[in-house]
mmCIF file of C-alpha atoms in Angstrom:
data_model
loop_
_atom_site.group_PDB
_atom_site.id
_atom_site.type_symbol
_atom_site.label_atom_id
_atom_site.label_comp_id
_atom_site.label_asym_id
_atom_site.label_seq_id
_atom_site.Cartn_x
_atom_site.Cartn_y
_atom_site.Cartn_z
ATOM 1 C CA UNK A 154 -118.101 76.928 146.150
ATOM 2 C CA UNK A 155 -114.833 77.341 147.945
ATOM 3 C CA UNK A 156 -114.697 73.773 149.002
ATOM 4 C CA UNK A 157 -115.410 72.616 145.477
ATOM 5 C CA UNK A 158 -112.453 74.692 144.074
ATOM 6 C CA UNK A 159 -110.204 73.395 146.809
ATOM 7 C CA UNK A 160 -111.069 69.844 146.005
ATOM 8 C CA UNK A 161 -110.329 70.408 142.178
ATOM 9 C CA UNK A 162 -106.933 71.991 142.956
ATOM 10 C CA UNK A 163 -105.930 69.119 145.127
ATOM 11 C CA UNK A 164 -106.750 66.605 142.420
ATOM 12 C CA UNK A 165 -104.588 68.509 139.918
ATOM 13 C CA UNK A 166 -101.442 68.119 142.115
ATOM 14 C CA UNK A 167 -100.950 64.393 141.341
ATOM 15 C CA UNK A 168 -100.209 62.181 138.318
ATOM 16 C CA UNK A 169 -102.492 59.694 136.843
ATOM 17 C CA UNK A 170 -101.420 56.054 136.394
ATOM 18 C CA UNK A 171 -101.286 56.608 132.670
ATOM 19 C CA UNK A 172 -98.921 59.598 133.129
ATOM 20 C CA UNK A 173 -96.636 57.682 135.350
ATOM 21 C CA UNK A 174 -96.396 54.803 132.938
ATOM 22 C CA UNK A 175 -95.504 57.241 130.076
ATOM 23 C CA UNK A 176 -92.733 58.781 132.191
ATOM 24 C CA UNK A 177 -91.328 55.381 133.222
ATOM 25 C CA UNK A 178 -91.437 54.303 129.620
ATOM 26 C CA UNK A 179 -89.386 57.358 128.534
ATOM 27 C CA UNK A 180 -86.840 56.644 131.232
ATOM 28 C CA UNK A 181 -86.490 53.110 130.166
ATOM 29 C CA UNK A 182 -85.947 54.045 126.574
ATOM 30 C CA UNK A 183 -83.302 56.671 127.591
ATOM 31 C CA UNK A 184 -81.537 54.062 129.749
ATOM 32 C CA UNK A 185 -81.415 51.600 126.991
ATOM 33 C CA UNK A 186 -79.876 54.092 124.721
ATOM 34 C CA UNK A 187 -77.396 55.681 127.001
ATOM 35 C CA UNK A 188 -76.240 52.955 129.389
ATOM 36 C CA UNK A 189 -74.362 50.877 126.799
ATOM 37 C CA UNK A 190 -72.447 53.901 125.659
ATOM 38 C CA UNK A 191 -71.849 55.022 129.270
ATOM 39 C CA UNK A 192 -70.432 51.498 130.104
ATOM 40 C CA UNK A 193 -68.101 51.693 127.079
ATOM 41 C CA UNK A 194 -66.943 55.070 128.134
ATOM 42 C CA UNK A 195 -66.229 54.043 131.726
ATOM 43 C CA UNK A 196 -64.408 50.951 130.458
ATOM 44 C CA UNK A 197 -62.201 52.991 128.212
ATOM 45 C CA UNK A 198 -61.439 55.267 131.107
ATOM 46 C CA UNK A 199 -60.306 52.233 133.100
ATOM 47 C CA UNK A 200 -57.928 51.215 130.433
ATOM 48 C CA UNK A 201 -56.476 54.757 130.214
ATOM 49 C CA UNK A 202 -56.112 54.843 133.918
ATOM 50 C CA UNK A 203 -54.338 51.415 133.861
ATOM 51 C CA UNK A 204 -51.915 52.743 131.175
ATOM 52 C CA UNK A 205 -51.208 55.808 133.312
ATOM 53 C CA UNK A 206 -50.400 53.588 136.329
ATOM 54 C CA UNK A 207 -48.071 51.368 134.330
ATOM 55 C CA UNK A 208 -46.243 54.404 132.918
ATOM 56 C CA UNK A 209 -45.902 56.104 136.237
ATOM 57 C CA UNK A 210 -44.652 52.894 137.915
ATOM 58 C CA UNK A 211 -42.103 52.305 135.225
ATOM 59 C CA UNK A 212 -40.913 55.888 135.660
ATOM 60 C CA UNK A 213 -40.511 55.292 139.382
ATOM 61 C CA UNK A 214 -38.438 52.174 138.804
ATOM 62 C CA UNK A 215 -36.201 54.132 136.404
ATOM 63 C CA UNK A 216 -35.831 57.061 138.818
ATOM 64 C CA UNK A 217 -34.937 54.776 141.621
ATOM 65 C CA UNK A 218 -32.177 53.162 139.517
ATOM 66 C CA UNK A 219 -30.738 56.565 138.599
ATOM 67 C CA UNK A 220 -30.986 57.856 142.200
ATOM 68 C CA UNK A 221 -29.395 54.787 143.882
ATOM 69 C CA UNK A 222 -26.889 54.125 141.112
ATOM 70 C CA UNK A 223 -27.863 50.446 141.089
ATOM 71 C CA UNK A 224 -30.035 48.513 138.651
ATOM 72 C CA UNK A 225 -33.741 48.234 139.528
ATOM 73 C CA UNK A 226 -36.285 45.835 137.907
ATOM 74 C CA UNK A 227 -39.796 46.428 136.836
ATOM 75 C CA UNK A 228 -41.595 43.121 137.583
ATOM 76 C CA UNK A 229 -44.644 42.235 135.584
ATOM 77 C CA UNK A 230 -46.232 39.554 137.737
ATOM 78 C CA UNK A 231 -48.040 36.899 135.706
ATOM 79 C CA UNK A 232 -51.437 35.991 137.197
ATOM 80 C CA UNK A 233 -51.743 32.265 137.890
ATOM 81 C CA UNK A 234 -54.861 30.239 138.440
ATOM 82 C CA UNK A 235 -56.877 27.406 136.769
ATOM 83 C CA UNK A 236 -60.486 26.491 136.578
ATOM 84 C CA UNK A 237 -60.121 23.661 139.155
ATOM 85 C CA UNK A 238 -58.466 25.971 141.654
ATOM 86 C CA UNK A 239 -54.876 24.877 140.991
ATOM 87 C CA UNK A 240 -51.905 26.665 139.565
ATOM 88 C CA UNK A 241 -52.377 27.721 136.001
ATOM 89 C CA UNK A 242 -50.501 29.904 133.575
ATOM 90 C CA UNK A 243 -52.294 32.916 132.226
ATOM 91 C CA UNK A 244 -51.002 35.711 130.061
ATOM 92 C CA UNK A 245 -52.340 38.664 132.009
ATOM 93 C CA UNK A 246 -50.401 40.888 134.397
ATOM 94 C CA UNK A 247 -52.584 42.412 137.178
ATOM 95 C CA UNK A 248 -49.968 43.643 139.512
ATOM 96 C CA UNK A 249 -46.613 45.452 139.072
ATOM 97 C CA UNK A 250 -43.717 45.217 141.568
ATOM 98 C CA UNK A 251 -40.220 46.661 142.043
ATOM 99 C CA UNK A 252 -37.237 44.523 142.310
ATOM 100 C CA UNK A 253 -33.746 45.064 143.626
ATOM 101 C CA UNK A 254 -30.583 43.947 141.743
ATOM 102 C CA UNK A 255 -27.968 43.242 144.407
ATOM 103 C CA UNK A 256 -24.468 44.570 144.167
ATOM 104 C CA UNK A 257 -21.948 42.262 142.445
ATOM 105 C CA UNK A 258 -20.667 39.416 144.619
ATOM 106 C CA UNK A 259 -16.783 39.488 144.724
ATOM 107 C CA UNK A 260 -16.123 36.740 147.225
ATOM 108 C CA UNK A 261 -16.166 36.652 151.001
ATOM 109 C CA UNK A 262 -12.876 38.637 151.104
ATOM 110 C CA UNK A 263 -11.768 41.730 149.211
ATOM 111 C CA UNK A 264 -8.874 39.834 147.501
ATOM 112 C CA UNK A 265 -10.896 36.734 146.490
ATOM 113 C CA UNK A 266 -9.829 35.256 143.177
ATOM 114 C CA UNK A 267 -9.757 32.024 141.216
ATOM 115 C CA UNK A 268 -8.117 30.072 138.497
ATOM 116 C CA UNK A 269 -9.479 29.589 135.025
ATOM 117 C CA UNK A 270 -9.900 25.857 134.159
ATOM 118 C CA UNK A 271 -11.053 23.640 131.355
ATOM 119 C CA UNK A 272 -13.211 20.959 133.031
ATOM 120 C CA UNK A 273 -14.624 19.654 129.751
ATOM 121 C CA UNK A 274 -11.187 19.202 128.176
ATOM 122 C CA UNK A 275 -12.286 20.959 124.954
ATOM 123 C CA UNK A 276 -9.440 23.455 124.854
ATOM 124 C CA UNK A 277 -11.620 26.301 126.262
ATOM 125 C CA UNK A 278 -11.164 27.968 129.598
ATOM 126 C CA UNK A 279 -14.859 28.238 130.597
ATOM 127 C CA UNK A 280 -14.828 27.648 134.388
ATOM 128 C CA UNK A 281 -13.509 29.562 137.347
ATOM 129 C CA UNK A 282 -12.196 27.629 140.378
ATOM 130 C CA UNK A 283 -12.308 29.639 143.539
ATOM 131 C CA UNK A 284 -10.886 28.356 146.822
ATOM 132 C CA UNK A 285 -13.741 27.627 149.290
ATOM 133 C CA UNK A 286 -11.971 29.624 151.988
ATOM 134 C CA UNK A 287 -12.456 32.744 149.870
ATOM 135 C CA UNK A 288 -16.018 32.128 148.613
ATOM 136 C CA UNK A 289 -17.748 29.786 151.172
ATOM 137 C CA UNK A 290 -21.037 31.581 150.494
ATOM 138 C CA UNK A 291 -21.163 29.999 147.052
ATOM 139 C CA UNK A 292 -20.875 26.568 148.541
ATOM 140 C CA UNK A 293 -23.121 26.956 151.614
ATOM 141 C CA UNK A 294 -26.055 29.107 150.534
ATOM 142 C CA UNK A 295 -28.314 27.211 148.146
ATOM 143 C CA UNK A 296 -29.612 29.374 145.316
ATOM 144 C CA UNK A 297 -27.292 32.250 146.037
ATOM 145 C CA UNK A 298 -25.931 31.964 142.521
ATOM 146 C CA UNK A 299 -27.887 30.179 139.842
ATOM 147 C CA UNK A 300 -27.834 29.483 136.106
ATOM 148 C CA UNK A 301 -28.346 32.633 133.996
ATOM 149 C CA UNK A 302 -26.556 34.864 136.416
ATOM 150 C CA UNK A 303 -23.550 36.746 135.010
ATOM 151 C CA UNK A 304 -19.841 36.746 135.923
ATOM 152 C CA UNK A 305 -17.116 39.194 135.121
ATOM 153 C CA UNK A 306 -13.494 37.895 135.209
ATOM 154 C CA UNK A 307 -10.345 39.931 135.752
ATOM 155 C CA UNK A 308 -10.354 43.576 134.745
ATOM 156 C CA UNK A 309 -12.542 42.976 131.752
ATOM 157 C CA UNK A 310 -16.022 44.303 131.703
ATOM 158 C CA UNK A 311 -17.209 41.455 129.559
ATOM 159 C CA UNK A 312 -19.957 39.466 131.223
ATOM 160 C CA UNK A 313 -20.412 35.750 130.785
ATOM 161 C CA UNK A 314 -23.540 33.800 131.347
ATOM 162 C CA UNK A 315 -23.289 31.222 134.167
ATOM 163 C CA UNK A 316 -24.292 27.747 132.995
ATOM 164 C CA UNK A 317 -25.352 26.036 136.248
ATOM 165 C CA UNK A 318 -25.236 26.471 140.039
ATOM 166 C CA UNK A 319 -21.741 26.406 141.535
ATOM 167 C CA UNK A 320 -20.397 23.002 142.552
ATOM 168 C CA UNK A 321 -17.560 21.905 144.900
ATOM 169 C CA UNK A 322 -14.427 20.096 143.762
ATOM 170 C CA UNK A 323 -10.948 19.266 144.931
ATOM 171 C CA UNK A 324 -8.194 20.380 142.589
ATOM 172 C CA UNK A 325 -4.410 20.787 142.687
ATOM 173 C CA UNK A 326 -3.148 24.208 143.355
ATOM 174 C CA UNK A 327 -0.972 25.097 140.284
ATOM 175 C CA UNK A 328 1.461 27.064 142.396
ATOM 176 C CA UNK A 329 1.897 25.067 145.634
ATOM 177 C CA UNK A 330 0.980 21.659 144.153
ATOM 178 C CA UNK A 331 -1.271 20.849 147.136
ATOM 179 C CA UNK A 332 -4.861 19.733 146.939
ATOM 180 C CA UNK A 333 -7.450 22.322 147.853
ATOM 181 C CA UNK A 334 -11.274 22.392 147.802
ATOM 182 C CA UNK A 335 -12.745 24.919 145.356
ATOM 183 C CA UNK A 336 -16.105 26.160 144.214
ATOM 184 C CA UNK A 337 -16.359 25.809 140.443
ATOM 185 C CA UNK A 338 -18.381 28.357 138.431
ATOM 186 C CA UNK A 339 -18.975 27.196 134.874
ATOM 187 C CA UNK A 340 -19.880 29.869 132.355
ATOM 188 C CA UNK A 341 -20.568 30.240 128.587
ATOM 189 C CA UNK A 342 -18.295 32.110 126.253
ATOM 190 C CA UNK A 343 -20.014 34.302 123.630
ATOM 191 C CA UNK A 344 -18.575 33.900 120.125
ATOM 192 C CA UNK A 345 -16.960 35.681 118.529
ATOM 193 C CA UNK A 346 -15.060 36.646 121.544
ATOM 194 C CA UNK A 347 -15.029 40.406 121.793
ATOM 195 C CA UNK A 348 -13.196 42.815 124.096
ATOM 196 C CA UNK A 349 -11.580 41.056 127.030
ATOM 197 C CA UNK A 350 -11.715 37.589 125.529
ATOM 198 C CA UNK A 351 -10.269 34.882 127.731
ATOM 199 C CA UNK A 352 -7.111 32.991 126.888
ATOM 200 C CA UNK A 353 -7.238 29.498 125.399
ATOM 201 C CA UNK A 354 -6.684 26.384 127.592
ATOM 202 C CA UNK A 355 -3.133 25.024 128.122
ATOM 203 C CA UNK A 356 -2.334 21.451 129.149
ATOM 204 C CA UNK A 357 -4.571 18.415 129.632
ATOM 205 C CA UNK A 358 -8.023 18.054 130.925
ATOM 206 C CA UNK A 359 -8.685 20.006 134.218
ATOM 207 C CA UNK A 360 -5.475 21.968 133.676
ATOM 208 C CA UNK A 361 -5.562 25.209 135.698
ATOM 209 C CA UNK A 362 -4.088 28.496 134.453
ATOM 210 C CA UNK A 363 -1.205 29.821 136.373
ATOM 211 C CA UNK A 364 -2.732 33.212 136.954
ATOM 212 C CA UNK A 365 -5.512 34.074 139.374
ATOM 213 C CA UNK A 366 -8.280 36.381 138.460
ATOM 214 C CA UNK A 367 -10.572 38.507 140.613
ATOM 215 C CA UNK A 368 -14.265 38.100 139.691
ATOM 216 C CA UNK A 369 -17.676 39.704 140.064
ATOM 217 C CA UNK A 370 -21.059 37.840 139.937
ATOM 218 C CA UNK A 371 -24.156 39.693 139.128
ATOM 219 C CA UNK A 372 -27.305 37.930 140.343
ATOM 220 C CA UNK A 373 -30.850 38.069 138.933
ATOM 221 C CA UNK A 374 -33.209 40.655 140.542
ATOM 222 C CA UNK A 375 -35.406 39.710 143.443
ATOM 223 C CA UNK A 376 -38.701 41.363 144.562
ATOM 224 C CA UNK A 377 -38.095 44.212 146.995
ATOM 225 C CA UNK A 378 -40.204 45.355 149.889
ATOM 226 C CA UNK A 379 -41.242 48.484 148.049
ATOM 227 C CA UNK A 380 -45.064 48.685 147.492
ATOM 228 C CA UNK A 381 -46.637 46.902 144.619
ATOM 229 C CA UNK A 382 -49.456 48.383 142.545
ATOM 230 C CA UNK A 383 -52.547 46.616 141.199
ATOM 231 C CA UNK A 384 -54.234 47.645 137.971
ATOM 232 C CA UNK A 385 -57.879 48.751 138.015
ATOM 233 C CA UNK A 386 -60.460 45.935 138.134
ATOM 234 C CA UNK A 387 -60.978 44.381 134.758
ATOM 235 C CA UNK A 388 -57.841 45.643 133.236
ATOM 236 C CA UNK A 389 -54.385 44.059 132.687
ATOM 237 C CA UNK A 390 -51.237 43.992 130.643
ATOM 238 C CA UNK A 391 -51.905 41.371 127.857
ATOM 239 C CA UNK A 392 -48.629 39.400 127.813
ATOM 240 C CA UNK A 393 -49.709 37.405 124.859
ATOM 241 C CA UNK A 394 -49.444 40.596 122.748
ATOM 242 C CA UNK A 395 -46.454 42.321 124.630
ATOM 243 C CA UNK A 396 -42.880 42.082 123.684
ATOM 244 C CA UNK A 397 -39.958 43.613 121.798
ATOM 245 C CA UNK A 398 -39.744 45.288 118.347
ATOM 246 C CA UNK A 399 -42.380 45.786 115.689
ATOM 247 C CA UNK A 400 -44.094 42.434 116.127
ATOM 248 C CA UNK A 401 -42.321 40.503 118.961
ATOM 249 C CA UNK A 402 -44.398 38.659 121.531
ATOM 250 C CA UNK A 403 -41.552 37.360 123.672
ATOM 251 C CA UNK A 404 -43.531 37.781 126.951
ATOM 252 C CA UNK A 405 -46.285 35.292 125.871
ATOM 253 C CA UNK A 406 -46.277 31.797 127.235
ATOM 254 C CA UNK A 407 -46.555 30.332 123.806
ATOM 255 C CA UNK A 408 -43.204 31.843 122.945
ATOM 256 C CA UNK A 409 -41.421 30.353 125.983
ATOM 257 C CA UNK A 410 -39.562 27.200 124.846
ATOM 258 C CA UNK A 411 -40.559 23.933 126.292
ATOM 259 C CA UNK A 412 -38.751 20.514 126.150
ATOM 260 C CA UNK A 413 -42.034 18.828 125.737
ATOM 261 C CA UNK A 414 -44.530 18.869 122.827
ATOM 262 C CA UNK A 415 -47.414 19.102 125.288
ATOM 263 C CA UNK A 416 -48.700 22.707 125.459
ATOM 264 C CA UNK A 417 -49.759 23.761 127.949
ATOM 265 C CA UNK A 418 -47.981 21.216 130.066
ATOM 266 C CA UNK A 419 -50.134 18.878 132.237
ATOM 267 C CA UNK A 420 -51.263 20.412 135.524
ATOM 268 C CA UNK A 421 -49.805 17.385 137.426
ATOM 269 C CA UNK A 422 -46.296 18.365 136.338
ATOM 270 C CA UNK A 423 -46.553 21.791 137.928
ATOM 271 C CA UNK A 424 -45.194 23.429 134.855
ATOM 272 C CA UNK A 425 -47.925 25.947 134.210
ATOM 273 C CA UNK A 426 -46.382 28.831 136.194
ATOM 274 C CA UNK A 427 -44.078 30.557 133.795
ATOM 275 C CA UNK A 428 -43.300 33.257 136.231
ATOM 276 C CA UNK A 429 -42.999 37.017 135.931
ATOM 277 C CA UNK A 430 -41.213 39.193 133.360
ATOM 278 C CA UNK A 431 -38.344 41.412 134.628
ATOM 279 C CA UNK A 432 -37.305 44.645 132.916
ATOM 280 C CA UNK A 433 -34.101 45.969 134.311
ATOM 281 C CA UNK A 434 -33.403 49.717 134.452
ATOM 282 C CA UNK A 435 -29.643 50.678 134.772
ATOM 283 C CA UNK A 436 -28.094 53.579 136.652
ATOM 284 C CA UNK A 437 -28.234 55.622 133.462
ATOM 285 C CA UNK A 438 -31.993 55.118 133.064
ATOM 286 C CA UNK A 439 -31.705 52.701 130.169
ATOM 287 C CA UNK A 440 -33.572 49.434 130.098
ATOM 288 C CA UNK A 441 -30.413 47.284 130.021
ATOM 289 C CA UNK A 442 -31.850 43.752 130.053
ATOM 290 C CA UNK A 443 -34.904 41.601 130.635
ATOM 291 C CA UNK A 444 -35.656 38.214 132.048
ATOM 292 C CA UNK A 445 -38.353 35.616 131.658
ATOM 293 C CA UNK A 446 -38.816 32.356 133.574
ATOM 294 C CA UNK A 447 -38.777 29.111 131.595
ATOM 295 C CA UNK A 448 -40.423 25.846 132.705
ATOM 296 C CA UNK A 449 -39.533 22.445 131.358
ATOM 297 C CA UNK A 450 -41.380 19.156 131.291
ATOM 298 C CA UNK A 451 -39.116 17.671 133.981
ATOM 299 C CA UNK A 452 -40.272 20.361 136.445
ATOM 300 C CA UNK A 453 -36.925 22.330 136.334
ATOM 301 C CA UNK A 454 -36.882 26.103 136.007
ATOM 302 C CA UNK A 455 -34.466 28.560 134.708
ATOM 303 C CA UNK A 456 -34.342 32.161 133.595
ATOM 304 C CA UNK A 457 -33.963 33.359 130.035
ATOM 305 C CA UNK A 458 -32.037 36.546 129.728
ATOM 306 C CA UNK A 459 -31.695 38.978 126.901
ATOM 307 C CA UNK A 460 -30.845 42.466 125.866
ATOM 308 C CA UNK A 461 -33.792 44.401 124.400
ATOM 309 C CA UNK A 462 -33.346 44.400 120.626
ATOM 310 C CA UNK A 463 -36.056 46.959 120.101
ATOM 311 C CA UNK A 464 -38.712 49.024 121.777
ATOM 312 C CA UNK A 465 -40.551 47.291 124.642
ATOM 313 C CA UNK A 466 -44.319 47.283 124.014
ATOM 314 C CA UNK A 467 -46.832 46.544 126.802
ATOM 315 C CA UNK A 468 -50.472 46.157 125.684
ATOM 316 C CA UNK A 469 -52.871 47.477 128.228
ATOM 317 C CA UNK A 470 -56.318 45.905 127.767
ATOM 318 C CA UNK A 471 -59.221 44.047 129.380
ATOM 319 C CA UNK A 472 -58.901 40.812 131.249
ATOM 320 C CA UNK A 473 -61.818 39.126 129.473
ATOM 321 C CA UNK A 474 -60.153 39.754 126.078
ATOM 322 C CA UNK A 475 -56.910 37.876 126.949
ATOM 323 C CA UNK A 476 -56.466 34.626 124.910
ATOM 324 C CA UNK A 477 -56.088 31.336 126.739
ATOM 325 C CA UNK A 478 -52.522 29.977 127.131
ATOM 326 C CA UNK A 479 -52.834 27.834 123.947
ATOM 327 C CA UNK A 480 -52.674 30.820 121.623
ATOM 328 C CA UNK A 481 -54.913 30.730 118.530
ATOM 329 C CA UNK A 482 -53.918 33.317 116.026
ATOM 330 C CA UNK A 483 -57.090 32.895 114.029
ATOM 331 C CA UNK A 484 -59.356 33.510 117.051
ATOM 332 C CA UNK A 485 -57.126 36.420 118.069
ATOM 333 C CA UNK A 486 -57.969 38.119 114.804
ATOM 334 C CA UNK A 487 -61.707 37.902 115.275
ATOM 335 C CA UNK A 488 -63.458 41.243 115.539
ATOM 336 C CA UNK A 489 -66.875 39.686 116.249
ATOM 337 C CA UNK A 490 -68.796 41.035 119.295
ATOM 338 C CA UNK A 491 -68.321 38.817 122.297
ATOM 339 C CA UNK A 492 -65.063 37.292 121.054
ATOM 340 C CA UNK A 493 -63.023 40.526 120.535
ATOM 341 C CA UNK A 494 -59.367 40.190 121.551
ATOM 342 C CA UNK A 495 -57.289 42.973 122.956
ATOM 343 C CA UNK A 496 -55.148 43.334 119.808
ATOM 344 C CA UNK A 497 -58.292 44.154 117.836
ATOM 345 C CA UNK A 498 -59.888 46.482 120.284
ATOM 346 C CA UNK A 499 -59.094 50.178 119.347
ATOM 347 C CA UNK A 500 -60.075 51.361 122.835
ATOM 348 C CA UNK A 501 -56.971 49.696 124.359
ATOM 349 C CA UNK A 502 -53.571 51.414 124.888
ATOM 350 C CA UNK A 503 -49.837 50.771 124.647
ATOM 351 C CA UNK A 504 -47.072 51.627 127.117
ATOM 352 C CA UNK A 505 -43.769 51.743 125.288
ATOM 353 C CA UNK A 506 -40.306 51.815 126.721
ATOM 354 C CA UNK A 507 -37.322 52.913 124.696
ATOM 355 C CA UNK A 508 -34.425 50.745 126.100
ATOM 356 C CA UNK A 509 -31.806 52.959 124.634
ATOM 357 C CA UNK A 510 -32.984 56.293 126.074
ATOM 358 C CA UNK A 511 -35.226 55.160 128.898
ATOM 359 C CA UNK A 512 -38.133 57.144 127.384
ATOM 360 C CA UNK A 513 -41.589 55.899 128.421
ATOM 361 C CA UNK A 514 -44.709 56.791 126.634
ATOM 362 C CA UNK A 515 -48.391 55.808 126.281
ATOM 363 C CA UNK A 516 -50.428 55.736 123.124
ATOM 364 C CA UNK A 517 -53.721 54.653 121.713
ATOM 365 C CA UNK A 518 -54.456 51.600 119.665
ATOM 366 C CA UNK A 519 -55.294 52.161 115.937
ATOM 367 C CA UNK A 520 -58.284 50.391 114.617
ATOM 368 C CA UNK A 521 -57.610 47.254 112.470
ATOM 369 C CA UNK A 522 -57.549 47.764 108.695
ATOM 370 C CA UNK A 523 -58.455 45.243 106.045
ATOM 371 C CA UNK A 524 -54.866 45.182 104.805
ATOM 372 C CA UNK A 525 -53.690 43.729 108.161
ATOM 373 C CA UNK A 526 -56.353 41.017 108.593
ATOM 374 C CA UNK A 527 -54.221 38.388 106.893
ATOM 375 C CA UNK A 528 -51.876 37.549 109.804
ATOM 376 C CA UNK A 529 -51.452 38.299 113.474
ATOM 377 C CA UNK A 530 -47.955 39.669 112.839
ATOM 378 C CA UNK A 531 -49.240 42.224 110.390
ATOM 379 C CA UNK A 532 -51.907 43.308 112.971
ATOM 380 C CA UNK A 533 -49.414 43.562 115.724
ATOM 381 C CA UNK A 534 -47.128 45.837 113.565
ATOM 382 C CA UNK A 535 -50.137 48.007 112.700
ATOM 383 C CA UNK A 536 -51.228 48.174 116.285
ATOM 384 C CA UNK A 537 -47.842 49.307 117.436
ATOM 385 C CA UNK A 538 -47.420 52.038 114.787
ATOM 386 C CA UNK A 539 -48.642 54.850 117.054
ATOM 387 C CA UNK A 540 -46.711 53.384 120.052
ATOM 388 C CA UNK A 541 -43.477 53.564 118.026
ATOM 389 C CA UNK A 542 -44.159 57.043 116.693
ATOM 390 C CA UNK A 543 -45.120 58.273 120.241
ATOM 391 C CA UNK A 544 -41.458 58.099 121.408
ATOM 392 C CA UNK A 545 -40.648 61.014 119.123
ATOM 393 C CA UNK A 546 -42.795 63.124 121.455
ATOM 394 C CA UNK A 547 -41.690 64.134 125.002
ATOM 395 C CA UNK A 548 -41.931 61.291 127.468
ATOM 396 C CA UNK A 549 -44.555 61.275 130.170
#
């Protein structure tokens, strides 16, 4: 009797095959229901984490500028690759870096100065001729000063855009009458001329002014040795949808001007890499200016510089939802599953920089409404509504 009861108790400790199949079936059903929502939740957390990283890094750049008393740039590095393994232009930023803006160059000697000249003979003094003995660095170091750098002349704080790299010439010293080699820096005058406007030219072509002026040249930022930061896997800054003001997309490659009607340019020309975006924080903490690299069909590059004309909006989204370089506004407005773009995804975030106060905030993306489905500009304006209002709250 005892052995019979023991045998029955042992048999009751296990599960039958039918019971195991029922348990496994329940687990499969629960997994099918919960895993998609869990995946979406984890993906949303990644985007929020990426927005926090971008906000914090921008704050660090601003703090460094205030602490050092020198401009510091936030560099949005544009990812570059192509399907065949070559260089290609994308509109996603996966890594942030910090850049230094060097102190103004005032010549190789403390008293370096130059004469204003009119090399084009159009009655406008739009070049500065500096004796090579006082600014040999400009003549000997290639790329030390380039187009789109800035120059101040005399005691004025007005800055003029340099038109091209400095060149060497031989001119006649207006005082001694002897021939001397000079470095010529050509710049563009902004009209109307505001405070500190330069005098008009006197005399014939290449006539030099009698007065010598000190100068200060401000160069573009360069990447520093400070550590870069990479955004979480699968997240990025969508440069197609990032830019200035309510609807601006100035950081997108399709907004960068080209001298060719081919877009994107052929891979063989090497014109696909449009380069990073630079946002410059000044010593006061304000975002003073920004740069973007421009590529032309002849292979030449230059930098476009501008002052922020509105809030700077960075869209934090997912890499698989970034549009191709050839932007299609109709496809970007698609809300269909599998073809959702970052501007239509309400789980994405914005990081917004107020260039006037230096305030930095992050905010969520409002869901698209039927009223804004008519155009991409209307959707961008709607998507940035909360981002704009967020700056009325305390900064992060």
